[in-house]
Coordinates of N, CA and C in Angstrom, one line a residue:
M858 N 77.3 65.6 105.2 CA 78.9 64.3 104.9 C 80.2 64.9 104.9
S859 N 80.9 64.1 106.2 CA 82.4 64.8 106.3 C 83.1 64.5 105.6
T860 N 83.4 65.4 104.8 CA 84.9 65.2 103.7 C 85.6 65.3 103.9
N861 N 86.9 64.6 104.0 CA 88.8 65.4 104.4 C 88.9 65.0 102.9
F862 N 90.1 66.2 103.0 CA 90.4 66.2 102.2 C 91.6 66.0 101.6
N863 N 91.7 65.3 100.4 CA 93.0 64.4 101.2 C 94.1 65.3 99.6
E864 N 95.5 65.7 99.3 CA 95.4 65.9 98.5 C 95.6 65.1 96.2
F865 N 95.6 63.7 97.6 CA 95.5 62.3 96.7 C 94.4 62.5 96.1
D866 N 93.6 63.2 96.3 CA 92.5 63.3 95.9 C 92.0 63.2 94.5
I867 N 92.7 64.4 94.7 CA 92.4 65.4 92.8 C 94.1 65.3 93.0
L868 N 94.4 65.0 91.1 CA 95.8 64.9 90.8 C 96.0 65.9 90.0
F869 N 96.7 67.3 89.9 CA 97.3 68.1 88.3 C 98.0 68.1 87.7
H870 N 97.7 67.9 86.3 CA 98.7 67.3 85.2 C 98.5 69.0 84.5
N871 N 99.2 69.7 83.8 CA 99.9 70.5 82.8 C 100.0 69.5 81.9
F872 N 99.2 68.6 80.3 CA 99.7 69.2 78.8 C 100.6 69.7 78.5
F873 N 100.8 70.9 78.4 CA 101.2 71.4 78.2 C 103.2 71.9 78.8
Y874 N 102.9 71.2 79.4 CA 105.0 70.6 80.0 C 104.8 69.8 80.8
P875 N 104.7 68.4 80.1 CA 104.6 66.7 80.3 C 105.3 66.2 80.9
T876 N 106.7 67.2 81.3 CA 107.8 67.3 82.0 C 107.0 67.3 83.8
S877 N 107.0 68.2 83.8 CA 105.7 68.8 85.1 C 105.1 67.5 85.8
G878 N 104.5 66.4 86.0 CA 104.4 64.6 86.3 C 103.3 66.0 86.9
Y879 N 102.4 64.9 87.9 CA 101.3 65.1 88.5 C 101.9 65.8 89.9
G880 N 101.3 67.1 90.3 CA 100.7 67.9 91.5 C 99.5 67.7 92.0
S881 N 99.7 68.5 93.2 CA 98.2 68.9 94.0 C 97.4 69.8 93.0
A882 N 96.3 69.2 93.2 CA 95.8 71.1 92.8 C 95.8 72.1 93.7
A883 N 95.4 71.7 94.2 CA 95.9 72.7 95.6 C 97.0 73.1 95.9
T884 N 97.9 73.1 95.4 CA 99.6 73.4 95.9 C 100.0 73.7 94.5
T885 N 99.6 73.6 93.5 CA 100.6 73.8 91.2 C 99.5 74.8 90.7
K886 N 100.3 75.9 90.8 CA 100.1 77.3 89.6 C 99.2 76.2 88.6
Q887 N 97.9 77.2 88.0 CA 96.9 76.1 87.3 C 97.7 77.6 86.0
P888 N 98.2 76.8 84.7 CA 98.2 77.8 83.8 C 96.4 77.8 83.8
H889 N 95.5 78.3 83.3 CA 94.1 79.4 83.2 C 93.6 79.3 83.9
P890 N 92.9 80.8 84.4 CA 92.1 80.7 85.7 C 90.8 79.7 85.6
L891 N 90.2 79.1 86.8 CA 89.5 78.3 87.3 C 90.5 78.7 89.0
N892 N 88.1 77.4 88.9 CA 88.8 78.0 90.7 C 87.8 76.3 90.4
I893 N 88.8 75.0 91.8 CA 88.1 74.0 91.8 C 87.7 73.1 93.1
F894 N 86.2 72.8 93.5 CA 86.2 72.9 94.9 C 85.1 72.2 95.1
Y895 N 85.2 71.0 96.4 CA 84.2 70.2 97.0 C 83.0 70.6 97.8
D896 N 82.7 69.7 97.9 CA 81.2 70.0 98.7 C 80.5 68.4 99.0
D897 N 79.2 68.4 99.9 CA 79.1 66.9 100.4 C 78.3 66.4 98.9
N898 N 78.2 67.7 98.2 CA 77.2 66.8 96.7 C 78.3 66.0 95.5
G899 N 79.9 66.5 95.6 CA 80.2 66.3 94.7 C 81.7 67.1 95.0
L900 N 82.5 67.2 93.5 CA 83.8 68.0 93.1 C 82.9 68.8 92.2
H901 N 83.5 70.8 91.7 CA 82.7 70.9 91.6 C 84.3 72.2 90.4
F902 N 84.6 72.1 89.1 CA 85.2 72.7 88.7 C 84.1 74.2 88.0
E903 N 84.9 75.2 87.7 CA 84.2 76.7 86.8 C 86.4 77.0 86.7
V904 N 85.4 77.0 85.5 CA 86.6 77.4 84.2 C 86.0 78.6 83.5
A905 N 87.4 79.6 83.4 CA 87.1 80.7 82.6 C 87.2 80.8 81.4
C906 N 86.1 80.4 80.5 CA 85.5 81.2 79.2 C 85.3 81.6 78.4
T907 N 85.5 82.9 78.2 CA 85.3 84.2 77.9 C 85.4 84.5 77.0
G908 N 84.5 84.7 76.1 CA 83.7 84.7 74.2 C 83.7 83.4 73.7
L909 N 83.8 82.5 73.8 CA 83.5 80.3 73.8 C 82.4 80.6 74.0
T910 N 82.4 79.2 72.6 CA 81.0 79.1 73.4 C 80.9 77.7 73.4
K911 N 79.6 76.5 74.1 CA 79.7 75.1 74.4 C 80.3 74.7 73.4
D912 N 80.8 75.2 72.1 CA 81.0 74.4 70.6 C 82.6 74.6 70.6
E913 N 83.2 75.4 71.0 CA 84.6 75.3 70.9 C 85.5 74.7 72.0
V914 N 84.4 74.7 73.2 CA 85.4 74.1 74.5 C 84.6 72.9 74.1
N915 N 86.0 72.4 74.9 CA 85.7 70.3 75.0 C 86.4 69.6 76.5
V916 N 85.4 68.6 76.7 CA 84.9 68.3 77.7 C 85.2 67.2 77.5
D917 N 86.2 65.7 78.4 CA 86.1 64.9 78.0 C 87.3 64.1 78.7
I918 N 86.7 62.2 78.8 CA 86.8 61.7 79.9 C 86.6 60.7 79.7
E919 N 88.6 60.7 80.5 CA 89.5 59.3 79.3 C 90.0 58.3 81.0
D920 N 88.9 57.2 80.8 CA 88.9 56.6 82.2 C 88.9 57.5 83.1
D921 N 90.2 58.1 84.6 CA 89.6 58.4 85.2 C 90.5 59.5 85.8
I922 N 90.6 60.7 84.3 CA 91.3 61.6 83.9 C 90.0 62.0 83.3
L923 N 90.1 63.7 84.6 CA 88.5 64.8 82.9 C 89.8 66.0 82.8
K924 N 89.2 65.4 81.2 CA 90.6 66.8 79.9 C 88.7 67.4 79.6
I925 N 89.8 69.0 80.3 CA 89.0 69.9 79.4 C 90.1 71.1 77.9
S926 N 89.5 71.6 77.0 CA 90.6 72.3 76.5 C 89.7 73.0 75.5
Y927 N 90.5 73.6 74.7 CA 90.4 75.2 73.0 C 91.3 75.2 72.3
N928 N 91.1 74.7 71.5 CA 92.2 75.4 70.4 C 91.5 76.2 69.4
K929 N 93.1 77.5 70.0 CA 92.5 78.5 69.2 C 92.7 78.9 67.5
P930 N 91.8 78.7 67.2 CA 92.5 78.6 64.9 C 93.3 79.8 64.7
E931 N 93.9 79.0 63.6 CA 95.3 79.4 63.5 C 95.3 81.3 62.0
E932 N 93.6 81.3 61.9 CA 93.6 82.5 61.4 C 93.2 83.5 62.8
E933 N 93.8 85.0 62.0 CA 93.9 85.8 63.8 C 93.3 86.9 62.8
K934 N 92.0 87.8 64.0 CA 91.9 88.6 63.3 C 92.8 90.2 63.1
E935 N 92.7 91.0 61.8 CA 93.2 91.6 62.3 C 92.3 92.8 62.5
L936 N 93.8 93.9 63.3 CA 93.4 94.5 64.4 C 92.8 96.0 64.1
H937 N 91.9 96.6 64.1 CA 91.8 97.4 63.8 C 93.2 98.5 64.0
P938 N 92.6 99.3 62.8 CA 93.7 100.6 62.6 C 93.8 101.3 64.2
G939 N 92.6 102.0 64.8 CA 93.1 102.6 65.8 C 93.7 102.6 66.8
T940 N 94.2 100.5 67.0 CA 94.0 99.4 67.8 C 95.2 100.2 68.4
I941 N 94.8 100.9 70.3 CA 95.2 101.4 70.5 C 96.3 100.4 71.7
H942 N 95.1 99.6 72.3 CA 96.2 98.2 73.6 C 94.8 96.9 73.2
R943 N 96.0 96.1 73.0 CA 95.1 95.4 72.5 C 95.3 94.1 74.5
G944 N 94.0 94.2 75.5 CA 94.5 92.9 76.1 C 93.1 91.9 76.6
L945 N 92.7 91.2 75.2 CA 91.7 90.5 75.4 C 92.4 90.1 74.7
S946 N 92.5 88.1 74.0 CA 93.0 87.1 73.6 C 92.2 85.9 73.7
K947 N 92.2 85.1 73.0 CA 91.3 84.1 73.3 C 92.9 83.3 72.6
K948 N 93.3 82.6 74.1 CA 94.2 81.3 74.0 C 93.9 79.9 74.2
S949 N 94.4 79.3 73.8 CA 93.9 78.0 74.3 C 95.0 77.3 75.2
F950 N 93.7 76.3 75.9 CA 94.5 76.0 77.0 C 94.1 74.5 76.9
S951 N 94.9 73.9 78.1 CA 94.3 72.4 77.4 C 94.7 71.8 79.1
L952 N 94.1 71.4 79.9 CA 93.9 71.3 81.4 C 93.7 69.6 81.3
G953 N 94.4 69.4 82.1 CA 93.6 67.7 82.9 C 93.9 67.6 84.5
Y954 N 92.7 66.2 85.0 CA 92.0 66.2 86.3 C 92.7 64.6 86.5
K955 N 93.5 64.4 87.2 CA 93.2 62.7 87.4 C 92.4 62.6 88.8
I956 N 91.1 62.2 88.8 CA 89.5 62.6 89.5 C 89.7 61.3 90.7
S957 N 89.4 61.5 91.9 CA 89.3 60.2 92.9 C 89.0 59.3 92.2
A958 N 88.4 58.0 92.6 CA 87.7 56.9 92.7 C 86.5 58.0 92.9
K959 N 86.9 58.3 94.9 CA 85.1 58.8 95.4 C 84.2 59.8 94.6
Y960 N 84.3 59.9 92.8 CA 83.8 61.4 92.4 C 83.2 59.8 91.6
D961 N 82.5 59.6 90.8 CA 81.4 59.2 90.0 C 81.4 59.8 87.9
L962 N 83.0 59.8 87.8 CA 82.8 60.8 86.8 C 82.2 60.4 85.6
S963 N 80.9 59.1 85.2 CA 79.8 58.8 84.2 C 79.4 59.3 84.9
L964 N 78.4 60.2 85.8 CA 77.7 61.2 85.6 C 77.9 62.4 85.7
A965 N 78.9 62.9 85.6 CA 79.4 64.5 85.4 C 78.7 64.6 84.3
L966 N 78.4 66.3 84.8 CA 77.7 67.3 84.2 C 78.4 68.9 83.8
A967 N 78.4 68.8 82.4 CA 78.9 70.1 82.0 C 77.9 71.8 81.6
K968 N 77.6 72.2 82.3 CA 77.3 73.5 80.5 C 78.6 75.0 80.9
L969 N 78.1 75.8 80.0 CA 78.4 76.9 80.3 C 78.0 77.6 79.5
E970 N 77.9 78.8 80.3 CA 77.0 79.9 80.2 C 77.7 81.3 81.1
N971 N 77.5 82.5 80.5 CA 77.6 84.1 80.5 C 79.7 83.4 80.6
G972 N 80.1 83.3 79.9 CA 81.9 83.0 80.0 C 82.0 82.0 80.8
L973 N 81.4 81.4 81.9 CA 81.3 80.2 83.0 C 81.5 79.1 83.0
L974 N 82.6 78.0 82.2 CA 81.5 76.6 82.4 C 81.7 76.3 83.6
E975 N 80.9 75.0 83.8 CA 80.8 74.6 85.3 C 80.7 73.3 85.1
I976 N 81.4 72.6 85.6 CA 81.5 71.1 85.9 C 81.3 70.5 87.4
S977 N 80.3 69.2 87.4 CA 80.0 69.2 88.5 C 79.8 67.2 88.7
I978 N 80.8 67.5 89.5 CA 81.0 65.7 89.5 C 80.2 64.8 90.8
P979 N 79.5 64.3 90.6 CA 78.5 64.0 91.9 C 80.0 62.7 92.9
V980 N 79.9 62.5 94.7 CA 80.5 61.2 95.0 C 79.8 60.2 94.6
A981 N 80.5 59.7 94.5 CA 79.8 57.7 93.9 C 78.9 56.9 95.2
E982 N 78.0 56.6 94.5 CA 77.3 56.2 96.3 C 78.1 55.1 96.7
K983 N 79.7 54.0 96.4 CA 80.0 53.6 96.9 C 80.7 54.5 98.0
A984 N 80.9 55.6 97.8 CA 81.8 56.3 98.6 C 80.7 56.7 99.3
K985 N 79.5 57.6 99.3 CA 79.0 58.4 100.9 C 79.0 57.0 102.1
P986 N 79.0 58.0 103.4 CA 78.7 56.7 104.1 C 78.2 56.4 104.8
K987 N 77.4 54.9 105.3 CA 76.1 54.5 105.2 C 76.4 53.7 106.5
S988 N 75.1 53.9 106.6 CA 75.5 52.9 108.1 C 75.0 51.3 108.7
I989 N 75.3 51.6 108.7 CA 74.6 49.4 109.4 C 74.3 49.2 110.8
K990 N 72.2 48.6 110.7 CA 71.8 48.5 111.3 C 72.7 46.6 112.1
I991 N 73.0 47.3 113.7 CA 73.9 46.6 114.6 C 72.4 45.4 115.0
K992 N 72.3 44.1 114.9 CA 71.9 43.3 115.6 C 72.0 42.8 116.9

């Protein structure tokens, strides 16, 4: 199946900065490390979730919006007195993507393994190419 990617197929909106509006996911700077790609099977997201468990990350679908978020607890671990550098931290994030009707969000699958959240959204049956018999 040949798919022509259109920047309106996937739109990005940063919920931390509501005035940013919607823009193309391909051209908008993403606030959290992730990959977004598509193939003949559908749309795929890979989101960095280092040190997080599946119970800490939320994946929600509201109408045609895919939301991925993590809320860092308020309590902060006390640093070891011998700390020289602190480069690792769990930061809250909230991502939202408007998904084109050519993908079927009701069949989306998500798994978190080795710190990588993978979300796959298949192409909707109605969007798949069809052949008709000539009479």
